[in-house]
PDB file of C-alpha atoms in Angstrom:
ATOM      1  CA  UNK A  67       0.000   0.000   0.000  1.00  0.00           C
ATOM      2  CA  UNK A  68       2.601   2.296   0.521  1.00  0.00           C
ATOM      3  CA  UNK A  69       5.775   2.455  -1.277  1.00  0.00           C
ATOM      4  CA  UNK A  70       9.443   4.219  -0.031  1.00  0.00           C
ATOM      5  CA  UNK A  71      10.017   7.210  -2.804  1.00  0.00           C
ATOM      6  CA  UNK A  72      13.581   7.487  -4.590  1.00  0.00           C
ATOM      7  CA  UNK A  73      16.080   9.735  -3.138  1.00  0.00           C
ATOM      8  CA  UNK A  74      15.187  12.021  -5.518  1.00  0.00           C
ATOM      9  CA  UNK A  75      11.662  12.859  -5.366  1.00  0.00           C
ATOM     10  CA  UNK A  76      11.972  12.903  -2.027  1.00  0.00           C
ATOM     11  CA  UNK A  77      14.770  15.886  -2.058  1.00  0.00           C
ATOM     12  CA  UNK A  78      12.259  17.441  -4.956  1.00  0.00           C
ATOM     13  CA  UNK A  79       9.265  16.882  -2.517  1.00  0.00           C
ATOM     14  CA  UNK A  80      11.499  18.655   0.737  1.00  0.00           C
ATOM     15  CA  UNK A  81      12.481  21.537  -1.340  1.00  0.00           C
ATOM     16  CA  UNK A  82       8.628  22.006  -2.175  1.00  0.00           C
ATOM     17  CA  UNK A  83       7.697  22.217   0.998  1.00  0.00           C
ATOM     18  CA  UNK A  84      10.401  23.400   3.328  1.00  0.00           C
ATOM     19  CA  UNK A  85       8.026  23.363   6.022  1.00  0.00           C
ATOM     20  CA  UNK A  86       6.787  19.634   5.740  1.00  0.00           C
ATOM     21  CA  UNK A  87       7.656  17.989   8.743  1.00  0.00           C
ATOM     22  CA  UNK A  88       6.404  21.346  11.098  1.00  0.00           C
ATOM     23  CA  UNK A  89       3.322  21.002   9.323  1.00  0.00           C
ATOM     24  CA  UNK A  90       2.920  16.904  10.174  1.00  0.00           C
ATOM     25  CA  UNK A  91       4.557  17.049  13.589  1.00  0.00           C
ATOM     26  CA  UNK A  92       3.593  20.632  14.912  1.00  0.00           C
ATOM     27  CA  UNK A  93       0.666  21.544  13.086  1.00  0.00           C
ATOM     28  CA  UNK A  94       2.359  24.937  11.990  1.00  0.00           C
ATOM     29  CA  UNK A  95       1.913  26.084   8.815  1.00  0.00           C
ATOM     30  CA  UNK A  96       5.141  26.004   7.431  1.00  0.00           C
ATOM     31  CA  UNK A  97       5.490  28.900   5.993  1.00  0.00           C
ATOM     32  CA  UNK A  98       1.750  28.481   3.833  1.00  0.00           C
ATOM     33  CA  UNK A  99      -1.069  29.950   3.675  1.00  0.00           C
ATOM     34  CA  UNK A 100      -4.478  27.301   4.698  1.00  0.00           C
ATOM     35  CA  UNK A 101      -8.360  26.923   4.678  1.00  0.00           C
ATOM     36  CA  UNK A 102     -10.468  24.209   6.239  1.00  0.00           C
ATOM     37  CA  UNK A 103     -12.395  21.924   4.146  1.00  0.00           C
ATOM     38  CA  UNK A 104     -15.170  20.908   6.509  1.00  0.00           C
ATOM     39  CA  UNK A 105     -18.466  19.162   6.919  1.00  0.00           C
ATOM     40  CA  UNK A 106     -19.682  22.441   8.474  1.00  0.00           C
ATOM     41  CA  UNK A 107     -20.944  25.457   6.664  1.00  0.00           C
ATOM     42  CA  UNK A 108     -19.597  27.892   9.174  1.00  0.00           C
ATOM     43  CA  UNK A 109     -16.688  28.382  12.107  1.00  0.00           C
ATOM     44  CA  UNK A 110     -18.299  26.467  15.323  1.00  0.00           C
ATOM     45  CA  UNK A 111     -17.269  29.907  16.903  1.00  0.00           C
ATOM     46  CA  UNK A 112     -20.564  29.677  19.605  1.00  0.00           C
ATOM     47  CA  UNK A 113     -20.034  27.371  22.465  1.00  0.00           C
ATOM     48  CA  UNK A 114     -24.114  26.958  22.020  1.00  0.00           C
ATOM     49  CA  UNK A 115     -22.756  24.480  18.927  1.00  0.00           C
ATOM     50  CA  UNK A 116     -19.607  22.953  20.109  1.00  0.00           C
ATOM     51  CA  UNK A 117     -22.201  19.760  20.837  1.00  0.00           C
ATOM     52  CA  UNK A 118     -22.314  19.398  17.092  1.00  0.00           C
ATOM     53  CA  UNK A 119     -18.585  18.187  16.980  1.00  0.00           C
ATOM     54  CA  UNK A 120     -19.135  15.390  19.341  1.00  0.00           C
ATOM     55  CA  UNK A 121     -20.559  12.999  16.670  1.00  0.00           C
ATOM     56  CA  UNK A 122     -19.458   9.276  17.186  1.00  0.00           C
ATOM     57  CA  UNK A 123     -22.164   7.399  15.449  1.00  0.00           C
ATOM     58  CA  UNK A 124     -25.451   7.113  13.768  1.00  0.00           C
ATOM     59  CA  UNK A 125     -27.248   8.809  10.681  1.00  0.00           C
ATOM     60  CA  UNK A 126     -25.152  11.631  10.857  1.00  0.00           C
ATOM     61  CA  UNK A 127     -21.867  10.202  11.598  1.00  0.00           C
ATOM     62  CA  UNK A 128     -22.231   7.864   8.484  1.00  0.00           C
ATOM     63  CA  UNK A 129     -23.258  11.125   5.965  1.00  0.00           C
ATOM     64  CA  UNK A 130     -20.178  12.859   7.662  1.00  0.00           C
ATOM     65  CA  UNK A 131     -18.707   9.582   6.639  1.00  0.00           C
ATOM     66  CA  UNK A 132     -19.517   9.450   2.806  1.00  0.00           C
ATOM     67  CA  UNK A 133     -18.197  13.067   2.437  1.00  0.00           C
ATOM     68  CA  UNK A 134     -14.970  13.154   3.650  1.00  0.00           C
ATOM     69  CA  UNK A 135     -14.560   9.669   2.636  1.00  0.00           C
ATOM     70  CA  UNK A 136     -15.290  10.305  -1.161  1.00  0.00           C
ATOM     71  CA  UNK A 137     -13.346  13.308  -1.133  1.00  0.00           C
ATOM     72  CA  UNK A 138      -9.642  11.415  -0.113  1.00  0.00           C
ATOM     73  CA  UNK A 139     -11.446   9.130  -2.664  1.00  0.00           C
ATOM     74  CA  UNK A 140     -11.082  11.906  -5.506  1.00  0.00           C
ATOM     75  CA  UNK A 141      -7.719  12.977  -4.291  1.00  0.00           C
ATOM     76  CA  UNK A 142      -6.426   9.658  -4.638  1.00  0.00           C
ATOM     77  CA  UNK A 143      -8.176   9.411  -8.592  1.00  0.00           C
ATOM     78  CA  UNK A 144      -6.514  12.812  -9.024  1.00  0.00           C
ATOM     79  CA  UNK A 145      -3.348  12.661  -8.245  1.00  0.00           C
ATOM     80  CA  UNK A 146      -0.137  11.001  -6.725  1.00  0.00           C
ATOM     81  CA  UNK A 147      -0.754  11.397  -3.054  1.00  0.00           C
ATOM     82  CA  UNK A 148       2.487  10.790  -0.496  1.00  0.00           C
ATOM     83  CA  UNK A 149       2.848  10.946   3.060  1.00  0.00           C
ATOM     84  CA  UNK A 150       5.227  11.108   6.173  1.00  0.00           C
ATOM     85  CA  UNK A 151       5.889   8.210   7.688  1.00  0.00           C
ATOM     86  CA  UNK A 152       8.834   7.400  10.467  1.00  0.00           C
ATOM     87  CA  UNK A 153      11.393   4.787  10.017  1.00  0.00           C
ATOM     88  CA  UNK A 154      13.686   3.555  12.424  1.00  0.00           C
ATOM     89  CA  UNK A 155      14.197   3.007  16.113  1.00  0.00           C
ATOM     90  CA  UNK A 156      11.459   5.171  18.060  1.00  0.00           C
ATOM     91  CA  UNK A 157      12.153   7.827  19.068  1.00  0.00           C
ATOM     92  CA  UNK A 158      16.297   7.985  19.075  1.00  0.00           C
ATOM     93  CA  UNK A 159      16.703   6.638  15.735  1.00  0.00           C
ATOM     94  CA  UNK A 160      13.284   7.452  14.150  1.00  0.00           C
ATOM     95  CA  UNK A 161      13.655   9.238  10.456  1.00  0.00           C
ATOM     96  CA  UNK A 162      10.828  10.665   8.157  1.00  0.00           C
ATOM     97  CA  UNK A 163      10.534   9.267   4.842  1.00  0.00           C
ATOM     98  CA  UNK A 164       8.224  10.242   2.290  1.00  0.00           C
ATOM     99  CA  UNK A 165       6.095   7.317   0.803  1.00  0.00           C
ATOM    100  CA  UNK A 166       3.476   7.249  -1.908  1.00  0.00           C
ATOM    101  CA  UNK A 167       0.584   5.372  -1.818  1.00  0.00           C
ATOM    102  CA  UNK A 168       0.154   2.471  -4.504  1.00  0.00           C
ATOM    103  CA  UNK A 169      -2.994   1.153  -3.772  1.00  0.00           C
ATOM    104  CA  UNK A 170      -6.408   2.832  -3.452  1.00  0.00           C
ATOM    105  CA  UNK A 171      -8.301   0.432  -1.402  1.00  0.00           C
ATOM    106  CA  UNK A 172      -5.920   0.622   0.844  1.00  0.00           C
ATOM    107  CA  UNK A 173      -5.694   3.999   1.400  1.00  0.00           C
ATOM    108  CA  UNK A 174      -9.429   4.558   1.537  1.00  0.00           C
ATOM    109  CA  UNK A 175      -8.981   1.889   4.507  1.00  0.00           C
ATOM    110  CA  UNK A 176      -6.822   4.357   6.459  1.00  0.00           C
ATOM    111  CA  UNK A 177      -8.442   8.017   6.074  1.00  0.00           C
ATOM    112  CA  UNK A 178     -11.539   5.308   7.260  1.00  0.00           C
ATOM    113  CA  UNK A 179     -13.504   7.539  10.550  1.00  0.00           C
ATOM    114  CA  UNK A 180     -12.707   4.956  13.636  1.00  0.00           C
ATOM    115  CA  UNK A 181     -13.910   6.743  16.598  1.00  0.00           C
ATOM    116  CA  UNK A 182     -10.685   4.989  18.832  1.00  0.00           C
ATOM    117  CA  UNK A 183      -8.323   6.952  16.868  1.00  0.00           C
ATOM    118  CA  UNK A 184      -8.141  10.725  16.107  1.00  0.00           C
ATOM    119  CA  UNK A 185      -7.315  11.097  12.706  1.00  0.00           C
ATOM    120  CA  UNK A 186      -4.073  10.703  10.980  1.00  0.00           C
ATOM    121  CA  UNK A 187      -4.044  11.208   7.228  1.00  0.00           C
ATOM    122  CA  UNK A 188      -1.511  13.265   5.706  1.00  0.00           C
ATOM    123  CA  UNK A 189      -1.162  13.427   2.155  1.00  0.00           C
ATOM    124  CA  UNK A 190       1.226  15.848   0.313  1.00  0.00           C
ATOM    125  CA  UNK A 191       0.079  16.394  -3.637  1.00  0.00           C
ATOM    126  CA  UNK A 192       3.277  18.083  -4.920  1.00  0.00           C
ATOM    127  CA  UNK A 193       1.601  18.140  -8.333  1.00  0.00           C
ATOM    128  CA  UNK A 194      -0.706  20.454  -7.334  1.00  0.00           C
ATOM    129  CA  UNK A 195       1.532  22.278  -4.732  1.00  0.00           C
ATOM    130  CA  UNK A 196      -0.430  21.218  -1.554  1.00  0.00           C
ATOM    131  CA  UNK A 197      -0.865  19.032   1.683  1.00  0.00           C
ATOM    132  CA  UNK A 198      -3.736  17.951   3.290  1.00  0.00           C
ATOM    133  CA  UNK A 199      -4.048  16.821   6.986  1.00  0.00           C
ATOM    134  CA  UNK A 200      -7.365  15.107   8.592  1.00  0.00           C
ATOM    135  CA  UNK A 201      -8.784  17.117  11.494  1.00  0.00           C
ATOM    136  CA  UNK A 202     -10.059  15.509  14.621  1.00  0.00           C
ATOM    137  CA  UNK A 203     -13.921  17.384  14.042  1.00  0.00           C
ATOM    138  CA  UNK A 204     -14.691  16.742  10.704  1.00  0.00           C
ATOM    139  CA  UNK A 205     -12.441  19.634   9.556  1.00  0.00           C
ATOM    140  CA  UNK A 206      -9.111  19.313   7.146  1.00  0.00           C
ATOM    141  CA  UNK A 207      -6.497  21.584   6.451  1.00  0.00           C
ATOM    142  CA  UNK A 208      -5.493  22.716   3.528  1.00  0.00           C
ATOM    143  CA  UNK A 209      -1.788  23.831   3.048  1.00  0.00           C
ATOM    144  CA  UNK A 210      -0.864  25.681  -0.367  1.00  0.00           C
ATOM    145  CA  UNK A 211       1.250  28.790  -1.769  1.00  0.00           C
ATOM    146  CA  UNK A 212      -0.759  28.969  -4.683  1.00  0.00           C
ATOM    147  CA  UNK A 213      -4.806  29.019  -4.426  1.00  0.00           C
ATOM    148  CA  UNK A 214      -5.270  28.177  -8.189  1.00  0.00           C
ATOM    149  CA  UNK A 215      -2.647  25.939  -8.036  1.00  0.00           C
ATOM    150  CA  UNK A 216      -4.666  23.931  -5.007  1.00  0.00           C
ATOM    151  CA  UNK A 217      -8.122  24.908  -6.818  1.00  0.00           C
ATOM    152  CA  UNK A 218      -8.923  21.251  -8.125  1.00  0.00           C
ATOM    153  CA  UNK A 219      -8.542  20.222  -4.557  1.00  0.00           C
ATOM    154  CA  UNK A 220     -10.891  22.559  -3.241  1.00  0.00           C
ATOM    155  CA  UNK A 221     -13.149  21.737  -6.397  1.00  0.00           C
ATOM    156  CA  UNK A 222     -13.509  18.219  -5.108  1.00  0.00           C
ATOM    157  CA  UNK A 223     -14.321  19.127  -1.880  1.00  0.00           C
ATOM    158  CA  UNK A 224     -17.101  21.179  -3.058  1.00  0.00           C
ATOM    159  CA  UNK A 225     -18.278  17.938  -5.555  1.00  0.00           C
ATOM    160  CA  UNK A 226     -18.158  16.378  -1.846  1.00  0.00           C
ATOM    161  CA  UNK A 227     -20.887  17.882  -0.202  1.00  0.00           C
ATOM    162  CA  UNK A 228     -18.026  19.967   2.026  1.00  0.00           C
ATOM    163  CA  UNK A 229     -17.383  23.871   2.798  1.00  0.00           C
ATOM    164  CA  UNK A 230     -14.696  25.600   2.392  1.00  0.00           C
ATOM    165  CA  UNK A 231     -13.242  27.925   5.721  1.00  0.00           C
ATOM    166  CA  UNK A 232     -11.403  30.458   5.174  1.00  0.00           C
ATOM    167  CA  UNK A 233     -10.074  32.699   8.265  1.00  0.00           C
ATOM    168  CA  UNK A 234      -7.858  32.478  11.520  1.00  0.00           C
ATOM    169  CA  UNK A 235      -9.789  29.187  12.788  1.00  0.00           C
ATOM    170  CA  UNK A 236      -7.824  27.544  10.402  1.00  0.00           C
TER     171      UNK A 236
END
């Protein structure tokens, strides 16, 4: 399912995104500019609907579901996706490498909701100039330095049934 990138590409890949591993280990945004791609229309600024993010099963866990779940769908269809992964003795030896996902199934396995585990997908598109990282409520970052470059992305989303964010929040 996932495959160890060249030297190379990886080297290409780092110089793309300078920022990479702040973004995956810190959740900064390395030096980017971001938006949410969300299930929700709006920032849950009110505490009045901070209940709406604790959503763990039924009806509207499953349409949450569907939506974020055909949108890593598309990404995959659309382009290469890669992601971080650590190799190596944990945590004194432990490396990032870049891998790239070969098989679709599998992939759509992991960016799976499981309501034991916050989520963990990261995918870096260097195609189209981006990264984006799974939220823990139903919310995904963006990470881009070009808007029209990451436009397809946020097309997809949109095909999805998802808003786009924009603002601090993100």
């Amino acid at each position: 399912m996932l495959s160890r990138v060249d030297a190379n590409l990886a080297e290409q890949i780092n110089k793309q995104f300078p920022g990479l591993k702040d973004i995956w280990q810190l959740g900064a945004d390395g030096g980017m500019r971001r938006v949410a791609i969300s299930v929700f229309d709006h920032w849950l600024d009110d505490e009045s609907e901070w209940h709406l993010m604790a959503c763990f099963e039924g009806e509207e866990r499953e349409r949450r579901n569907q939506k974020m779940l055909a949108h890593w769908a598309a990404l995959y269809d659309l382009t290469q996706v890669y992601t971080l992964r650590y190799r190596g003795r944990w945590p004194a030896k432990a490396n990032t490498v870049i891998k790239r996902y070969t098989d679709r199934d599998g992939f759509l396995i992991q960016s799976r909701y499981d309501k034991h585990h916050p989520p963990s997908q990261f995918l870096i598109m260097p195609d189209l100039g981006c990264i984006c990282a799974a939220g823990w409520d139903d919310t995904n970052i963006l990470y881009f330095h070009d808007k029209a470059r990451a436009a397809p992305v946020l097309d997809l989303a949109s095909k999805a049934g998802l808003f786009v964010l924009e603002g601090d929040a993100a």
